Short mmCIF file of C-alpha atoms in Angstrom, two decimals:
data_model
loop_
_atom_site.label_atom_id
_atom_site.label_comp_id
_atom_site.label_asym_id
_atom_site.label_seq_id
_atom_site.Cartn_x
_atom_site.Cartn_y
_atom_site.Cartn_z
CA UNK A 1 16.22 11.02 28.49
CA UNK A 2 17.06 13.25 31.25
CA UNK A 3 19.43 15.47 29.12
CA UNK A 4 16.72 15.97 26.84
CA UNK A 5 14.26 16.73 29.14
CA UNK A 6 16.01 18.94 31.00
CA UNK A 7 17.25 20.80 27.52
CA UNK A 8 13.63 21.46 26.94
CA UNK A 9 12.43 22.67 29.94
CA UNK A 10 15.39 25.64 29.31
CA UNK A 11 13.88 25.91 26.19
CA UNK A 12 10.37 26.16 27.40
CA UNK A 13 10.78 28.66 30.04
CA UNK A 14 13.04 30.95 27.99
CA UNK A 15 10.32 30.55 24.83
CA UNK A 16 7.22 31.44 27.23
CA UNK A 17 6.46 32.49 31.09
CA UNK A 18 5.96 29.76 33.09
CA UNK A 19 4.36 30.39 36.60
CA UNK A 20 3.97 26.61 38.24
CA UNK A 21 5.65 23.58 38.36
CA UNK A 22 1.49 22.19 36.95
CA UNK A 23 2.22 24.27 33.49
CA UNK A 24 5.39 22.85 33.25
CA UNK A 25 4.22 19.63 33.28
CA UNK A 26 1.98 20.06 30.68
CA UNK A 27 4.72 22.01 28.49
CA UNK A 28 6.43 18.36 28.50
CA UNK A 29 3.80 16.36 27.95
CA UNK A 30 2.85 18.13 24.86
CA UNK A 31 6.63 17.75 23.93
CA UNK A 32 6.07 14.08 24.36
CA UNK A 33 7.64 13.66 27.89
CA UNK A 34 6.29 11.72 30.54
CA UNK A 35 6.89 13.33 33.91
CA UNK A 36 5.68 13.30 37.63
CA UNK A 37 5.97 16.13 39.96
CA UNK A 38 8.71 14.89 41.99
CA UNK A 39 10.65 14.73 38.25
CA UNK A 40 10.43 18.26 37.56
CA UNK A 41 10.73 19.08 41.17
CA UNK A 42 14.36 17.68 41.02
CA UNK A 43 14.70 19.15 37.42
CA UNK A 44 14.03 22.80 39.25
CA UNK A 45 16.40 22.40 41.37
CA UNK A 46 19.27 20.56 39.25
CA UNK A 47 18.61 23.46 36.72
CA UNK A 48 18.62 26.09 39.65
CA UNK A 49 15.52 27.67 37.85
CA UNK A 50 14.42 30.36 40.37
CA UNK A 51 10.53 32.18 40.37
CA UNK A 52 11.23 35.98 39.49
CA UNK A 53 8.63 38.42 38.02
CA UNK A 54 7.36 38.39 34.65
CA UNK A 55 6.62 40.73 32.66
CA UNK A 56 2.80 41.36 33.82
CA UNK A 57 3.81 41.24 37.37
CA UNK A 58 3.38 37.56 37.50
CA UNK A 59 6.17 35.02 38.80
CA UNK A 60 7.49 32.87 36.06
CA UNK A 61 10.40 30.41 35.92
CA UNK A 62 13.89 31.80 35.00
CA UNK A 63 17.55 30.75 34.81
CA UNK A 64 19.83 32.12 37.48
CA UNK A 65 23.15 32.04 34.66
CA UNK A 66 23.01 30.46 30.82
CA UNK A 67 22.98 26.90 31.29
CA UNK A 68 25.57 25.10 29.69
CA UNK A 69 25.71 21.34 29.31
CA UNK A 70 28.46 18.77 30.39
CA UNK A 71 30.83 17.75 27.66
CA UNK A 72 29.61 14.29 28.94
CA UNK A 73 25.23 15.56 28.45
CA UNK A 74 26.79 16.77 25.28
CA UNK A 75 27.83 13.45 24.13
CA UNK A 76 25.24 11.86 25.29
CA UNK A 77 22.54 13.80 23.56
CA UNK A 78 24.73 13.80 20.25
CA UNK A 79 25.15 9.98 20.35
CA UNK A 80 21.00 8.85 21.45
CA UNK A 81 19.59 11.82 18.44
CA UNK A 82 22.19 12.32 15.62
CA UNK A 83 21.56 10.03 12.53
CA UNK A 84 23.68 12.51 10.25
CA UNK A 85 25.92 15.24 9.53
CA UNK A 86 27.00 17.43 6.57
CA UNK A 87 28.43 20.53 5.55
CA UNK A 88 28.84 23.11 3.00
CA UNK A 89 30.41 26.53 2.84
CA UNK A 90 29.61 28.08 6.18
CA UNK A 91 26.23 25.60 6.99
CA UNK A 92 25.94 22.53 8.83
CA UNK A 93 23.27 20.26 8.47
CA UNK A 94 22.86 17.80 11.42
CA UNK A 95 20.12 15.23 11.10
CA UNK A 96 18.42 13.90 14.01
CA UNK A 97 15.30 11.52 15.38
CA UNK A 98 12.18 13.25 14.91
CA UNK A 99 11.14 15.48 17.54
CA UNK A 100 14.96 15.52 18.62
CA UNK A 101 16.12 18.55 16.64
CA UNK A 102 15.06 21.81 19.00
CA UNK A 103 16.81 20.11 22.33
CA UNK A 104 19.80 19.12 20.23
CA UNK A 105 20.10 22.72 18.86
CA UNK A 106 19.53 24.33 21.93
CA UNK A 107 22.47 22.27 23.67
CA UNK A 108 24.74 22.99 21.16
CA UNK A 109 24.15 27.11 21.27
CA UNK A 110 24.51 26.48 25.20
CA UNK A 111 27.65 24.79 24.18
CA UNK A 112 28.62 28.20 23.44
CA UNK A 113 31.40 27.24 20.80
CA UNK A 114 33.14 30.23 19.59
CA UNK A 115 33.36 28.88 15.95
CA UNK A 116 29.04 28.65 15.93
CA UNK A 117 27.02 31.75 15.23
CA UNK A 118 23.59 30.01 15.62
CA UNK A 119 21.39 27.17 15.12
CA UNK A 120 18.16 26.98 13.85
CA UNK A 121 16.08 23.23 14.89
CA UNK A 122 13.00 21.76 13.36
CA UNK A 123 11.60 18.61 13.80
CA UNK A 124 14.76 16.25 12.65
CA UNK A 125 16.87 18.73 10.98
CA UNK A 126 19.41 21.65 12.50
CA UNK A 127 20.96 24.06 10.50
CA UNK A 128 24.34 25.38 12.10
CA UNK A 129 25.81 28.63 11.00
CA UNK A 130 29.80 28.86 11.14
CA UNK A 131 31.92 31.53 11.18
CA UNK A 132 34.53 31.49 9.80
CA UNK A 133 33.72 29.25 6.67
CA UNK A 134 36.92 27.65 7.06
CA UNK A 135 35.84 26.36 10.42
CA UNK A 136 33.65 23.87 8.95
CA UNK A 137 35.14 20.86 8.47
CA UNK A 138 36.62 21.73 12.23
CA UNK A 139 33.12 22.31 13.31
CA UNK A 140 32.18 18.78 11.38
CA UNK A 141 34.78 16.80 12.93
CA UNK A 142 34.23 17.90 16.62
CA UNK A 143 30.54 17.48 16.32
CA UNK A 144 30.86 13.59 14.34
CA UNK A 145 33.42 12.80 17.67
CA UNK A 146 30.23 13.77 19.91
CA UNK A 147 28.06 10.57 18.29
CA UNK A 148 30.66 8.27 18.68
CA UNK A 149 30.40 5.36 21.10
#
């Protein structure tokens, strides 16, 4: 739960300005996630967000470098969302819980794997663009060895 969390607060702050730790909050409750203040107090400051100006001379919540997740967060996220994963050609579709897709996605492009171009999350479904095609089945094999127990 924390991985997940902690994927979509990266994805909230780089999706919208954020100026206090109160909008934040709400952010995840919308997304469904039940948090106190002294939860995304410690998420701040695991994440090393930092306050820098926004683009209206407000101070909003930013990264300080790309945050990438642990091949262990990795796993973990893969193995509590994934249901499902296929290919063809160039595309990968991974199949997840509902509401799981967007954090899943985003982990993977923080990931940063050379052989992934982009994702693209919904609810419960991520499309993964490859590149090379013959990558694929690589792609498929590394990301099926993530759910596994």
């Amino acid at each position: 739960m924390k991985a997940w969390r902690q994927n979509k607060i990266i994805e909230i702050i780089t999706s919208r300005p954020v100026e206090t730790q109160e909008e934040l909050s709400a952010a995840l409750r919308e997304a469904g996630f039940n948090v106190t203040q002294a939860t995304i107090s410690r998420d701040i400051k695991e994440l090393g967000l930092v306050k820098v100006p926004g683009n209206k001379g407000f101070v909003r919540y930013a990264t300080t470098t790309r945050v990438r997740p642990s091949d262990d967060r990795l796993k973990r996220l893969f193995r509590d969302s994934v249901t499902g994963i296929e290919f063809s050609e160039n595309l990968v579709i991974i199949k997840t819980l509902p509401g799981e897709a967007q954090g899943v996605a985003s982990a993977l492009d923080q990931a940063s794997w050379t052989e992934i171009i982009g994702t693209v999350g919904g609810d419960d479904t991520i499309m993964v663009v490859v590149k090379p095609k013959k990558a694929a089945p690589g792609v498929v094999k590394r990301l099926t060895d993530l759910t596994r127990r």
